[in-house]
Amino acid sequence: MAQQIVQLQLSGMRCAACANTIEKALKKTPSVKLAQVNYANEKATIRGEHLEAAVLIKAIEQAGYQAQLIDIEHQEDNRQDLQRIQLYKFIAAAILSLPLLYSMIGHFSWTRELPIPAVLMNAWVQMALATPVQFIIGWQFYRGSYYALKNLSANMDVLVALGTSAAYFYSVWLTFKFGAMAAHDGLYFETSAVLITLILLGKWFEARAKGHTSEAIRKLLKLQPQQALRESANGQTQLVSVKELQQGDIVQIKPGQQVPVDGVIVEGQSAVDESMLTGESMPVEKSVNDKVVGATFNKNGFLRVRATHLGEEAALARIVRVVEQAQGSKAPIQRLADKVSGVFVPVVVVIAMITFLLWWLWFTPGDIGRSLETMVAVLVIACPCALGLATPTSIMAGSGRAAEAGILFKKADTLELTQSLTTIVFDKTGTLTQGKPALTDFLLAEEYEKSVIAGIVIAIESKSEHPLAQAIVDGLKPQNTLNVLVENFTALSGHGVMGNAEVNGKTSQIRLGTKKLMLDHDIDMGDWQTQQQQLEKQGKTAMLIAVDQRVIGLLAVADTIRDTAKSAINALKKRGLQVIMLTGDNQLTADAIALELGIDKVIAEVLPEHKADKIRELRQQGQVVAMVGDGINDAPALAEADVGIAMGSGTDVAIETADIALMRADLNTVATAIQLSHLTVRNIRQNLFWAFGYNSLGIPIAAAGLLAPWLAGAAMAFSSLSVVLNALRLQRVKNINQP
């Protein structure tokens, strides 16, 4: 049974440790094979068999968090609602904390002369202001701590709850012991209240910034058309919701309108702007039998389109799904951060306790207030939020920017691995070339009529699925005046085709294919072999025609090179990459095209089933290999490569098998994908360096008593925000489509 994939929208997470807790809870659920939680976009991706959303949601709720099935149409509204609630909490906390913050001025000897209202120095008043912040607004930290400890883990909530509670309850004890005039220097109500306020402010900023990392998804969703002009059986039209359309419905699209559905043109001709999906700025000319994609724009002609793919099967929906899955997956580089965050909080608690004891027993003997302040600063500045955000925010921003450029990374590990490639292997037909070959030569021995042989070749090639077969059929049709019956048709993979047909009054065996096919069957090639070689030197694919045991002619087909192929090859070679052509075509033809493109190494005359073997050999030599292809016969090689790259113009099989899908037939996007991978990995390393460096420096500074708790809270908020803002720089990368 195929694995199911369920994605859930989460809420209530406040650090990377929360994500680990949810993952553990999900993995304990029967039938769950894999669970990945992305702290940055607050989504869980669960893989398994017989998955039930209700059971998964219950497991998450028991862990102390909230979850729901992703509602694409309303997920942005839900995110904004949560941000709004967080903002309201901050405002309420700020109103109560500002008077306490002002009273904090009295802590410093050089500020004692500043006017501070006596009421603010009253211990009972300070407790009245701090208590709602601590237990009503800050209840989320206690709740989070309870569930974290219940699940035998520790998260940011534990640190915040410990730190603020220590400051709050110590101040309460002093207030009850000394009354309203308790020594101001000994009270820390402002510390607990201001800390919670600053953390809430940081979380609000963080939530807003994280929202921008999903900008690519939102842009794609906004492209979804809502209405379509549907034809009825009697020719009348009706404006209906796109959701009401069914497969086979005919829709009309006027100039300037958005294409509402994936389909095939049944009438009309127009230029279609596909830039929002492919990144290609130039409109594409479309006519009858051409495919159109929903969300693109019809520029200047009237079109009638038959709907073929709807709902979740539509191209836009599939693109959104691929991007979301990539953003929800984890890169290998994140494993280190996950391991660290899993043990970080308990280690910090131990460090904080040691810090308290050292100050109480050694640095300031008997001064519990000073010892407490230092401990609280350590607890707060050590919150591992930045560490949890370092990798996923970069992955989200990088994959989103790639999607805008028409490049779909399917998994985060692909996004990380691509920058390490050493070798790029290109298929020839349909990848380096247009994949639309045309018949250029048809030569026969004098004793044979072209109309007769053309009819036989058409009859044989019509049964073949080879990419060149249709080109041969189309090229010979003007010369064919006969209908020929072919029996015992056989396709010889990588070599050619054969069958029985009547020639000059008798039934003969016809073979059409490579020189190897002729040699394998001991067929006399005569001088035709020389002519074949001459045509192949011109970059043409030449096939011999044999009647029984004698070659009686040949066919030649040529394919045009893609406009972007040469510039793409040059760009890749400038990056120091080895470029290889891998093709089933003959050596001479392949060499001719390789010479024109500047490709140094050619592996030709490879059967489809052996292409994967060639990729495997390169990997065994220590190369990190990407395979770029478009056809069904490329699928095994795409799967075998470290990174499989499928042309968007290729088959669905190739696109599904590949790790990267290029939405437009521009080979320059291969170099762009590598560039974006490099930029994303560099961004991740910057974030991890900052996150580790922040905690490595911040904890000793706080333990040394050089950092007030409120300042530690502000620094913690800034660290998380800086990581997210650094990741967002990836969305502003310019000129990535330049060769």
XYZ file of C-alpha atoms in Angstrom:
739
model
C 0.000 0.000 0.000
C 1.256 3.475 -0.925
C 2.166 5.780 1.923
C -0.225 8.565 2.844
C 0.917 12.122 3.471
C -1.018 14.288 5.936
C -0.127 17.926 6.581
C -1.371 19.760 9.667
C -1.240 23.409 10.654
C 0.125 23.805 14.179
C -0.112 26.514 16.812
C 1.332 27.010 20.271
C 4.980 26.331 19.369
C 7.538 28.739 20.795
C 10.906 27.150 20.037
C 12.641 24.275 18.264
C 12.223 22.046 21.313
C 8.443 22.329 20.832
C 8.854 20.945 17.309
C 10.857 18.010 18.710
C 8.162 17.329 21.317
C 5.432 17.192 18.662
C 7.552 14.922 16.465
C 8.015 12.490 19.374
C 4.281 12.512 20.122
C 3.408 11.798 16.484
C 5.975 9.015 16.127
C 4.370 7.217 19.066
C 1.093 7.113 17.118
C 0.401 3.776 15.390
C 0.806 3.721 11.599
C 3.050 6.829 11.576
C 6.303 6.034 9.730
C 7.785 9.529 9.598
C 6.882 12.841 11.221
C 8.578 16.156 10.475
C 7.634 19.408 12.185
C 8.759 22.711 10.735
C 9.039 25.342 13.445
C 9.329 28.169 10.915
C 6.027 27.591 9.081
C 4.387 25.709 11.985
C 3.412 22.710 9.889
C 3.656 18.997 10.491
C 4.166 16.549 7.632
C 3.249 12.978 8.564
C 3.842 9.912 6.403
C 2.408 6.473 7.018
C -0.372 4.015 6.256
C -4.031 4.257 7.313
C -3.468 7.715 8.794
C -6.437 9.388 10.493
C -6.272 13.157 10.897
C -8.394 13.096 14.077
C -5.988 10.653 15.773
C -2.960 12.736 14.782
C -4.567 15.962 16.008
C -5.458 14.324 19.337
C -1.845 13.190 19.823
C -0.635 16.758 19.222
C -3.218 18.203 21.614
C -2.191 15.741 24.319
C 1.346 17.060 23.887
C 0.020 20.549 24.697
C -0.322 22.095 21.236
C -3.094 22.748 18.745
C -3.448 21.365 15.222
C -5.880 21.355 12.323
C -5.990 20.201 8.743
C -4.498 22.777 6.402
C -7.169 24.909 4.777
C -5.403 26.502 1.818
C -8.098 29.115 1.304
C -8.110 30.327 4.900
C -4.634 29.533 6.229
C -3.477 33.108 5.704
C -6.517 34.377 7.668
C -5.705 31.969 10.500
C -2.083 33.102 10.580
C -3.120 36.754 10.767
C -5.596 35.988 13.564
C -2.835 34.394 15.634
C -0.531 37.332 14.977
C -3.297 39.717 16.046
C -3.851 37.831 19.313
C -0.119 37.930 20.023
C -0.104 41.688 19.356
C -3.039 42.264 21.732
C -1.240 40.283 24.445
C 1.859 42.430 23.980
C -0.113 45.687 24.152
C -1.846 44.604 27.355
C 1.451 43.513 28.888
C 3.137 46.770 27.804
C 0.437 48.929 29.424
C 0.931 47.111 32.743
C 4.728 46.903 32.467
C 5.568 50.489 31.453
C 4.990 51.908 34.963
C 7.189 49.146 36.339
C 9.806 49.863 33.683
C 9.833 53.526 34.758
C 10.261 52.494 38.371
C 13.271 50.438 37.298
C 15.167 53.689 36.987
C 15.372 53.715 40.751
C 17.643 50.666 40.690
C 20.631 52.725 39.583
C 22.592 55.013 41.855
C 23.033 57.635 39.149
C 19.287 57.880 38.548
C 18.046 58.106 42.134
C 17.433 61.857 41.815
C 14.937 61.475 38.948
C 11.296 62.037 39.929
C 9.519 58.730 40.398
C 5.954 58.815 41.782
C 5.801 57.305 45.223
C 2.886 55.111 44.221
C 5.135 53.298 41.742
C 7.612 52.536 44.516
C 4.871 50.854 46.544
C 5.517 47.112 46.627
C 1.795 46.240 46.649
C 1.163 48.417 43.590
C 4.060 46.784 41.760
C 2.705 43.324 42.612
C -0.786 44.356 41.403
C 0.688 45.446 38.041
C 2.983 42.426 37.644
C 0.515 39.683 38.627
C -1.803 39.888 35.533
C 1.255 39.925 33.297
C 2.739 36.925 35.072
C -0.325 34.683 35.317
C -2.894 35.870 32.768
C -0.915 37.186 29.825
C 2.024 34.920 30.624
C -0.110 31.828 31.254
C 0.983 30.432 27.862
C 4.497 29.911 29.270
C 3.248 27.944 32.276
C 0.979 25.858 30.080
C 3.801 25.150 27.656
C 6.138 24.226 30.517
C 3.622 21.795 31.995
C 3.179 19.887 28.749
C 6.889 19.954 27.965
C 7.823 18.455 31.342
C 4.897 16.023 31.083
C 6.426 14.758 27.823
C 9.876 14.530 29.467
C 11.301 17.407 27.448
C 12.159 21.014 27.999
C 11.584 24.062 25.841
C 11.745 27.832 25.859
C 8.596 28.009 28.000
C 10.436 26.187 30.796
C 13.255 28.771 30.759
C 10.879 31.745 30.678
C 8.592 30.295 33.348
C 11.536 29.444 35.630
C 13.220 32.820 35.209
C 10.173 35.061 35.582
C 8.680 32.943 38.407
C 11.902 33.149 40.373
C 11.949 36.944 40.085
C 8.190 37.272 40.754
C 7.883 34.966 43.791
C 11.055 36.315 45.425
C 9.525 39.804 45.159
C 6.196 38.533 46.553
C 8.047 37.064 49.559
C 9.762 40.397 50.206
C 6.478 42.278 49.871
C 4.694 40.109 52.417
C 7.717 40.257 54.750
C 8.379 44.009 54.623
C 5.079 45.441 53.364
C 4.510 48.411 51.077
C 7.881 49.947 51.807
C 9.914 46.867 50.985
C 13.379 47.861 49.856
C 13.083 48.788 46.188
C 16.482 47.395 45.362
C 15.280 43.971 46.400
C 12.106 43.874 44.286
C 12.104 42.299 40.825
C 8.461 42.663 39.762
C 9.568 44.830 36.854
C 12.079 42.147 35.804
C 9.437 39.422 35.426
C 6.803 41.688 33.817
C 9.158 43.452 31.390
C 10.745 40.130 30.394
C 7.367 38.633 29.466
C 6.469 41.817 27.584
C 9.719 41.846 25.597
C 9.402 38.141 24.782
C 5.854 38.688 23.522
C 7.081 41.602 21.394
C 9.875 39.455 19.988
C 7.443 36.644 19.211
C 5.129 39.065 17.410
C 7.995 40.405 15.289
C 9.156 36.856 14.661
C 5.666 35.732 13.595
C 5.369 38.639 11.165
C 8.798 37.955 9.709
C 8.120 34.207 9.433
C 4.938 35.055 7.563
C 7.046 36.673 4.842
C 8.946 33.407 4.285
C 5.705 31.944 2.912
C 5.296 34.815 0.461
C 5.888 32.516 -2.532
C 3.029 30.225 -1.497
C 0.707 33.178 -1.018
C 1.612 34.587 -4.429
C 0.860 31.243 -6.049
C -2.463 30.903 -4.227
C -3.496 34.396 -5.296
C -3.077 33.279 -8.896
C -5.916 30.783 -8.583
C -8.807 31.899 -10.816
C -12.213 31.870 -9.177
C -14.656 31.887 -12.124
C -14.913 30.482 -15.639
C -17.172 30.997 -18.660
C -18.539 27.479 -19.271
C -20.294 26.378 -22.477
C -23.460 24.326 -22.246
C -24.525 21.650 -24.738
C -26.684 24.151 -26.660
C -23.807 26.602 -27.069
C -24.920 28.997 -24.345
C -22.369 30.279 -21.813
C -22.648 30.673 -18.075
C -20.279 32.242 -15.548
C -19.624 29.573 -12.904
C -17.197 28.927 -10.071
C -14.052 27.070 -11.130
C -14.916 24.513 -8.428
C -18.045 23.574 -10.397
C -16.133 22.636 -13.547
C -15.822 18.987 -14.517
C -13.356 17.166 -16.725
C -14.355 17.572 -20.361
C -16.182 20.890 -19.884
C -15.568 23.522 -22.566
C -14.677 27.007 -21.306
C -14.323 30.218 -23.292
C -11.424 32.567 -22.650
C -11.523 36.075 -24.089
C -8.456 38.267 -24.743
C -7.026 39.669 -21.520
C -8.688 37.048 -19.346
C -7.058 34.538 -17.047
C -7.051 30.897 -18.095
C -9.303 29.289 -15.453
C -8.344 25.642 -15.827
C -5.724 23.227 -17.150
C -6.840 22.022 -20.546
C -6.370 21.601 -24.289
C -7.278 24.244 -26.881
C -10.070 23.012 -29.173
C -10.508 26.301 -31.047
C -8.567 29.530 -31.432
C -5.050 30.878 -31.409
C -3.377 33.279 -28.987
C -0.242 34.246 -27.093
C -0.379 33.063 -23.480
C 1.595 34.720 -20.688
C 2.980 31.916 -18.447
C 5.418 34.093 -16.513
C 3.675 33.674 -13.162
C 4.329 29.936 -13.249
C 7.509 29.555 -15.284
C 9.320 32.856 -14.836
C 9.471 33.190 -18.625
C 8.670 36.800 -19.578
C 7.863 36.179 -23.255
C 4.310 34.994 -24.088
C 4.011 31.561 -25.682
C 2.077 31.110 -28.927
C -0.734 28.562 -28.515
C -3.115 26.998 -31.018
C -5.440 23.981 -31.409
C -4.300 20.857 -29.506
C -1.795 22.837 -27.415
C -2.010 22.587 -23.639
C -2.777 25.595 -21.446
C -2.307 25.897 -17.709
C -4.730 27.437 -15.251
C -3.749 30.853 -13.808
C -1.882 31.915 -16.965
C -3.144 34.880 -19.034
C -4.623 34.883 -22.514
C -3.107 37.910 -24.246
C -4.736 38.607 -27.600
C -6.925 35.837 -29.021
C -10.190 34.045 -28.332
C -9.817 30.465 -27.063
C -12.105 27.519 -26.420
C -10.497 25.081 -24.014
C -11.496 21.581 -22.900
C -10.810 21.055 -19.174
C -8.439 18.144 -18.462
C -7.062 18.614 -14.930
C -9.052 20.061 -12.047
C -8.685 20.686 -8.320
C -5.727 18.929 -6.728
C -4.589 17.596 -10.128
C -4.232 21.050 -11.663
C -0.689 22.263 -12.362
C -0.915 25.193 -9.924
C -2.189 22.950 -7.102
C 0.637 20.483 -7.783
C 3.203 23.293 -7.712
C 1.845 24.605 -4.405
C 1.936 21.063 -3.003
C 5.551 20.537 -4.106
C 6.694 23.859 -2.609
C 4.869 23.190 0.674
C 6.375 19.726 0.954
C 9.841 21.122 0.281
C 9.356 23.831 2.894
C 8.042 21.297 5.392
C 10.940 18.871 4.983
C 14.212 18.986 6.876
C 17.643 19.491 5.425
C 20.468 17.218 6.670
C 22.261 20.280 8.066
C 19.323 20.770 10.453
C 20.025 17.492 12.258
C 22.842 19.092 14.220
C 20.591 21.940 15.345
C 17.871 19.446 16.327
C 20.321 17.404 18.408
C 21.629 20.506 20.172
C 18.164 21.943 20.884
C 17.050 18.584 22.302
C 19.553 18.798 25.197
C 20.044 22.561 25.284
C 17.366 23.574 27.785
C 18.289 21.051 30.522
C 21.949 22.072 30.161
C 21.012 25.762 30.467
C 18.947 25.092 33.611
C 21.976 23.392 35.190
C 24.237 26.330 34.166
C 21.717 28.802 35.642
C 21.615 26.913 38.948
C 25.415 26.810 39.133
C 25.495 30.541 38.346
C 23.056 31.246 41.194
C 25.113 29.223 43.686
C 28.417 30.828 42.624
C 27.042 34.340 43.092
C 25.242 33.516 46.357
C 28.152 31.666 47.931
C 31.181 33.334 46.381
C 30.873 36.553 44.333
C 28.226 38.298 46.526
C 27.876 36.055 49.586
C 24.365 36.113 51.022
C 22.974 38.542 48.369
C 20.122 36.400 47.103
C 18.698 39.251 44.998
C 21.859 39.742 42.951
C 22.292 35.979 42.578
C 18.704 35.640 41.427
C 19.053 38.456 38.868
C 22.085 36.818 37.301
C 20.375 33.424 37.145
C 17.319 34.922 35.455
C 19.528 36.636 32.852
C 21.185 33.283 32.011
C 17.831 31.518 31.685
C 16.378 34.155 29.382
C 19.294 34.840 27.069
C 19.767 31.132 26.472
C 16.339 30.553 24.879
C 17.104 28.486 21.740
C 14.655 30.237 19.403
C 17.285 31.432 16.937
C 18.730 27.926 16.735
C 15.341 26.480 15.838
C 14.690 29.096 13.165
C 18.128 29.032 11.523
C 17.557 26.273 8.978
C 13.798 26.141 8.236
C 13.447 29.866 7.544
C 16.260 29.716 4.972
C 14.756 26.600 3.370
C 11.359 28.297 3.124
C 12.750 31.505 1.657
C 15.127 29.736 -0.747
C 12.607 27.222 -2.101
C 10.006 29.979 -2.385
C 12.348 32.181 -4.408
C 13.191 29.207 -6.607
C 9.484 28.577 -7.265
C 9.112 32.175 -8.426
C 11.907 31.502 -10.918
C 10.167 28.370 -12.225
C 12.341 25.898 -10.275
C 10.633 23.387 -7.971
C 12.845 21.774 -5.326
C 10.841 18.849 -4.001
C 12.801 18.249 -0.787
C 14.955 20.310 1.515
C 17.847 17.845 1.278
C 17.860 18.369 -2.509
C 18.123 22.116 -1.967
C 21.139 21.503 0.237
C 22.792 18.850 -1.958
C 22.538 20.683 -5.292
C 25.278 23.158 -4.419
C 27.698 20.216 -3.987
C 27.280 18.855 -7.539
C 30.441 18.051 -9.491
C 28.981 16.571 -12.693
C 25.940 17.462 -14.802
C 24.698 14.803 -17.225
C 22.343 15.898 -20.003
C 20.059 13.757 -22.100
C 20.178 14.861 -25.750
C 16.775 14.535 -27.403
C 14.186 16.822 -25.849
C 16.665 18.251 -23.359
C 19.638 19.746 -25.209
C 17.547 19.717 -28.366
C 13.989 20.847 -28.992
C 12.729 17.300 -29.094
C 10.893 18.062 -32.315
C 13.015 16.401 -35.001
C 12.188 16.559 -38.681
C 12.949 14.218 -41.597
C 15.837 15.619 -43.653
C 16.881 12.747 -45.967
C 15.148 9.771 -47.612
C 17.432 7.800 -49.940
C 16.622 4.521 -51.742
C 18.196 2.101 -54.180
C 16.996 2.781 -57.749
C 14.962 -0.424 -58.087
C 12.594 0.558 -55.261
C 9.711 3.008 -55.502
C 9.682 5.699 -52.843
C 5.896 5.573 -52.487
C 6.005 1.838 -51.716
C 8.849 2.001 -49.177
C 7.408 5.209 -47.661
C 4.103 3.404 -47.099
C 5.883 0.481 -45.418
C 8.002 2.748 -43.187
C 4.933 4.780 -42.188
C 3.042 1.599 -41.302
C 5.920 0.331 -39.132
C 6.842 3.611 -37.428
C 3.177 4.368 -36.665
C 3.319 1.472 -34.227
C 6.459 2.796 -32.495
C 6.588 5.103 -29.446
C 10.127 6.313 -30.158
C 10.457 10.152 -30.201
C 11.792 10.049 -33.783
C 8.978 7.842 -35.125
C 6.430 10.638 -35.473
C 8.943 12.863 -37.262
C 9.541 10.088 -39.815
C 5.809 9.511 -40.304
C 5.109 13.239 -40.759
C 8.011 13.602 -43.202
C 7.015 10.658 -45.404
C 3.283 11.311 -45.631
C 3.574 13.539 -48.760
C 5.384 10.680 -50.574
C 2.977 7.925 -49.559
C 0.072 6.935 -51.753
C -0.391 3.379 -50.513
C -1.949 1.752 -47.470
C 0.331 -1.034 -46.315
C -0.411 -3.848 -43.875
C 2.452 -4.663 -41.508
C 2.485 -7.889 -39.505
C 4.642 -9.206 -36.660
C 5.732 -5.731 -35.553
C 8.564 -5.724 -33.010
C 10.257 -2.776 -31.308
C 13.902 -3.428 -30.511
C 14.682 -0.984 -27.695
C 17.593 1.257 -28.608
C 18.137 -0.413 -31.954
C 15.060 0.062 -34.145
C 11.882 -1.673 -35.339
C 10.993 -4.603 -37.587
C 7.974 -6.231 -39.185
C 6.713 -8.128 -42.230
C 5.256 -6.362 -45.279
C 4.743 -6.987 -49.005
C 7.514 -5.571 -51.233
C 7.517 -6.006 -55.043
C 4.950 -8.792 -54.925
C 6.358 -10.868 -52.050
C 6.267 -10.762 -48.222
C 9.598 -9.582 -46.860
C 11.041 -8.834 -43.448
C 11.595 -5.120 -42.993
C 14.129 -3.748 -40.523
C 14.624 -0.070 -39.771
C 17.270 1.088 -37.331
C 20.917 1.329 -36.353
C 24.063 -0.142 -37.852
C 24.221 -2.484 -34.854
C 20.776 -3.855 -35.724
C 22.039 -4.710 -39.183
C 25.226 -6.288 -37.876
C 23.332 -8.369 -35.313
C 21.243 -9.868 -38.149
C 24.111 -10.264 -40.654
C 22.549 -7.830 -43.111
C 24.616 -6.581 -46.031
C 24.989 -2.790 -45.712
C 26.996 -2.197 -48.930
C 27.885 1.470 -49.480
C 24.977 2.664 -47.320
C 27.162 2.544 -44.245
C 29.423 5.250 -45.683
C 26.465 7.490 -46.524
C 25.121 6.946 -43.022
C 28.415 8.114 -41.500
C 28.469 11.243 -43.685
C 25.001 12.232 -42.509
C 25.880 11.549 -38.878
C 28.905 13.835 -39.143
C 26.385 16.575 -39.945
C 24.660 15.948 -36.606
C 21.817 13.954 -38.124
C 20.423 10.665 -36.866
C 20.548 8.219 -39.778
C 18.628 4.907 -39.845
C 19.159 2.126 -42.315
C 16.264 0.438 -44.146
C 16.672 -3.278 -44.840
C 14.512 -5.637 -46.901
C 15.251 -9.200 -45.853
C 19.073 -9.444 -45.724
C 19.993 -6.305 -47.696
C 20.037 -2.600 -46.888
C 18.138 -0.753 -49.595
C 18.143 2.821 -48.277
C 18.267 5.124 -45.323
C 16.399 7.863 -43.479
C 17.948 10.842 -41.685
C 16.340 12.946 -38.983
C 17.708 16.097 -37.385
C 16.752 17.875 -34.221
C 17.435 21.554 -33.562
C 19.461 22.588 -30.527
C 17.676 24.637 -27.846
C 18.507 28.337 -27.932
C 19.614 28.303 -24.286
C 21.685 25.108 -24.437
C 25.057 26.678 -25.325
C 24.860 29.505 -22.778
C 23.741 27.028 -20.095
C 26.679 24.707 -20.802
C 29.104 27.651 -20.627
C 27.608 28.821 -17.316
C 27.973 25.354 -15.793
C 31.559 24.949 -17.006
C 32.440 28.356 -15.517
C 31.251 26.959 -12.171
C 33.864 24.216 -12.551
C 31.332 21.472 -13.275
C 31.966 18.549 -15.592
C 29.292 18.434 -18.328
C 28.443 15.119 -20.006
C 25.999 14.192 -22.777
C 24.289 10.807 -22.298
C 22.295 9.590 -25.275
C 21.070 6.521 -27.089
C 21.945 8.183 -30.397
C 24.937 7.098 -32.422
C 28.416 8.350 -31.587
C 28.944 10.517 -34.681
C 25.659 12.419 -34.276
C 26.243 12.905 -30.572
C 29.812 14.117 -31.163
C 28.616 16.660 -33.744
C 26.104 18.187 -31.328
C 28.562 18.069 -28.422
C 31.158 19.929 -30.491
C 28.661 22.660 -31.301
C 27.664 23.046 -27.628
C 31.140 22.815 -26.144
C 30.535 19.534 -24.290
C 33.807 17.699 -23.726
C 32.564 14.229 -22.823
C 29.951 12.169 -24.686
C 28.487 8.793 -23.740
C 26.517 7.629 -26.783
C 24.702 4.557 -28.075
C 23.397 3.769 -24.588
C 20.189 1.765 -24.309
C 17.459 3.351 -22.129
C 17.756 0.652 -19.486
C 21.534 1.208 -19.287
C 21.438 4.979 -18.725
C 21.015 4.442 -14.995
C 24.087 2.167 -15.037
C 26.194 4.975 -16.503
C 24.998 7.364 -13.786
C 25.823 4.748 -11.155
C 29.349 4.364 -12.559
C 29.942 8.118 -12.289
C 28.756 8.115 -8.669
C 31.027 5.166 -7.865
C 33.924 7.270 -9.140
C 33.157 9.793 -6.382
C 31.230 12.271 -8.515
C 28.122 14.057 -7.170
C 25.899 13.726 -10.214
C 22.845 15.546 -11.525
C 20.908 14.069 -14.437
C 18.869 16.415 -16.632
C 16.237 14.745 -18.815
C 12.674 14.899 -20.025
C 11.472 11.555 -21.324
C 10.068 8.322 -19.919
C 13.320 6.578 -20.820
C 15.179 9.080 -18.594
C 13.201 8.202 -15.453
C 15.563 5.425 -14.194
C 18.599 7.676 -14.692
C 16.842 10.577 -12.947
C 16.109 8.314 -9.990
C 19.677 6.943 -9.872
C 21.353 10.376 -9.893
C 22.142 12.252 -6.681
C 19.901 14.999 -8.056
C 17.389 14.331 -10.842
C 16.351 17.414 -12.836
C 13.343 17.178 -15.165
C 12.446 19.667 -17.860
C 8.967 21.086 -17.358
C 8.210 20.391 -20.987
C 8.876 16.693 -20.391
C 6.650 13.830 -19.428
C 4.778 13.560 -16.140
C 6.791 10.417 -15.328
C 10.092 12.283 -15.565
C 8.784 15.207 -13.523
C 7.427 12.916 -10.793
C 10.686 10.931 -10.630
C 12.987 13.950 -10.515
C 14.125 15.859 -7.431
C 13.923 19.212 -9.235
C 11.326 20.169 -11.842
C 12.091 23.043 -14.222
C 8.815 24.685 -15.170
C 10.120 26.078 -18.432
C 12.301 24.729 -21.165
C 15.244 27.013 -20.375
C 18.447 25.162 -19.584
C 19.884 28.273 -17.918
C 17.631 27.434 -14.977
C 19.895 24.446 -14.212
C 22.665 26.898 -13.308
C 20.095 29.045 -11.506
C 19.044 26.074 -9.365
C 22.680 25.481 -8.390
C 23.120 29.182 -7.607
C 20.030 29.272 -5.385
C 21.153 26.116 -3.615
C 24.545 27.712 -2.937
C 22.959 30.931 -1.642
C 20.510 29.029 0.578
C 23.161 26.789 2.158
C 25.391 29.815 2.765
C 22.427 31.573 4.396
C 21.776 28.543 6.638
C 25.419 28.479 7.738
C 25.275 32.209 8.535
C 22.152 31.659 10.624
C 23.597 28.675 12.489
C 26.850 30.561 13.140
C 24.877 33.483 14.566
C 22.589 31.231 16.639
C 25.439 29.193 18.123
C 27.618 32.277 18.538
C 24.833 34.228 20.247
C 24.302 31.559 22.891
C 28.029 30.821 23.263
C 28.767 34.492 24.008
C 25.504 35.470 25.688
C 25.454 32.823 28.404
C 28.958 33.615 29.799
C 28.229 37.371 29.687
C 24.964 36.867 31.576
C 26.624 34.485 34.066
C 29.299 37.109 34.734
C 26.590 39.512 35.859
C 27.155 41.934 32.988
C 23.635 41.666 31.571
C 20.404 42.792 33.216
C 17.486 40.362 32.770
C 15.399 42.826 30.757
C 18.343 43.433 28.431
C 18.787 39.648 28.048
C 15.129 39.423 27.013
C 15.587 42.111 24.394
C 18.734 40.379 23.084
C 16.894 37.066 22.820
C 14.094 38.643 20.797
C 16.620 40.381 18.542
C 18.524 37.144 17.892
C 15.422 35.342 16.592
C 14.399 38.313 14.497
C 17.864 38.702 12.980
C 17.887 35.052 11.855
C 14.521 35.398 10.115
C 15.466 38.717 8.483
C 18.711 37.204 7.199
C 16.738 34.327 5.652
C 14.382 36.790 3.971
C 17.318 38.219 2.017
C 16.988 35.143 -0.218
C 13.639 36.412 -1.451
C 15.303 39.571 -2.727
C 17.963 37.847 -4.847
C 18.065 39.572 -8.233
C 19.147 38.462 -11.703
C 19.108 34.786 -10.839
C 17.855 33.950 -14.307
C 20.869 35.446 -16.005
C 23.244 32.947 -17.610
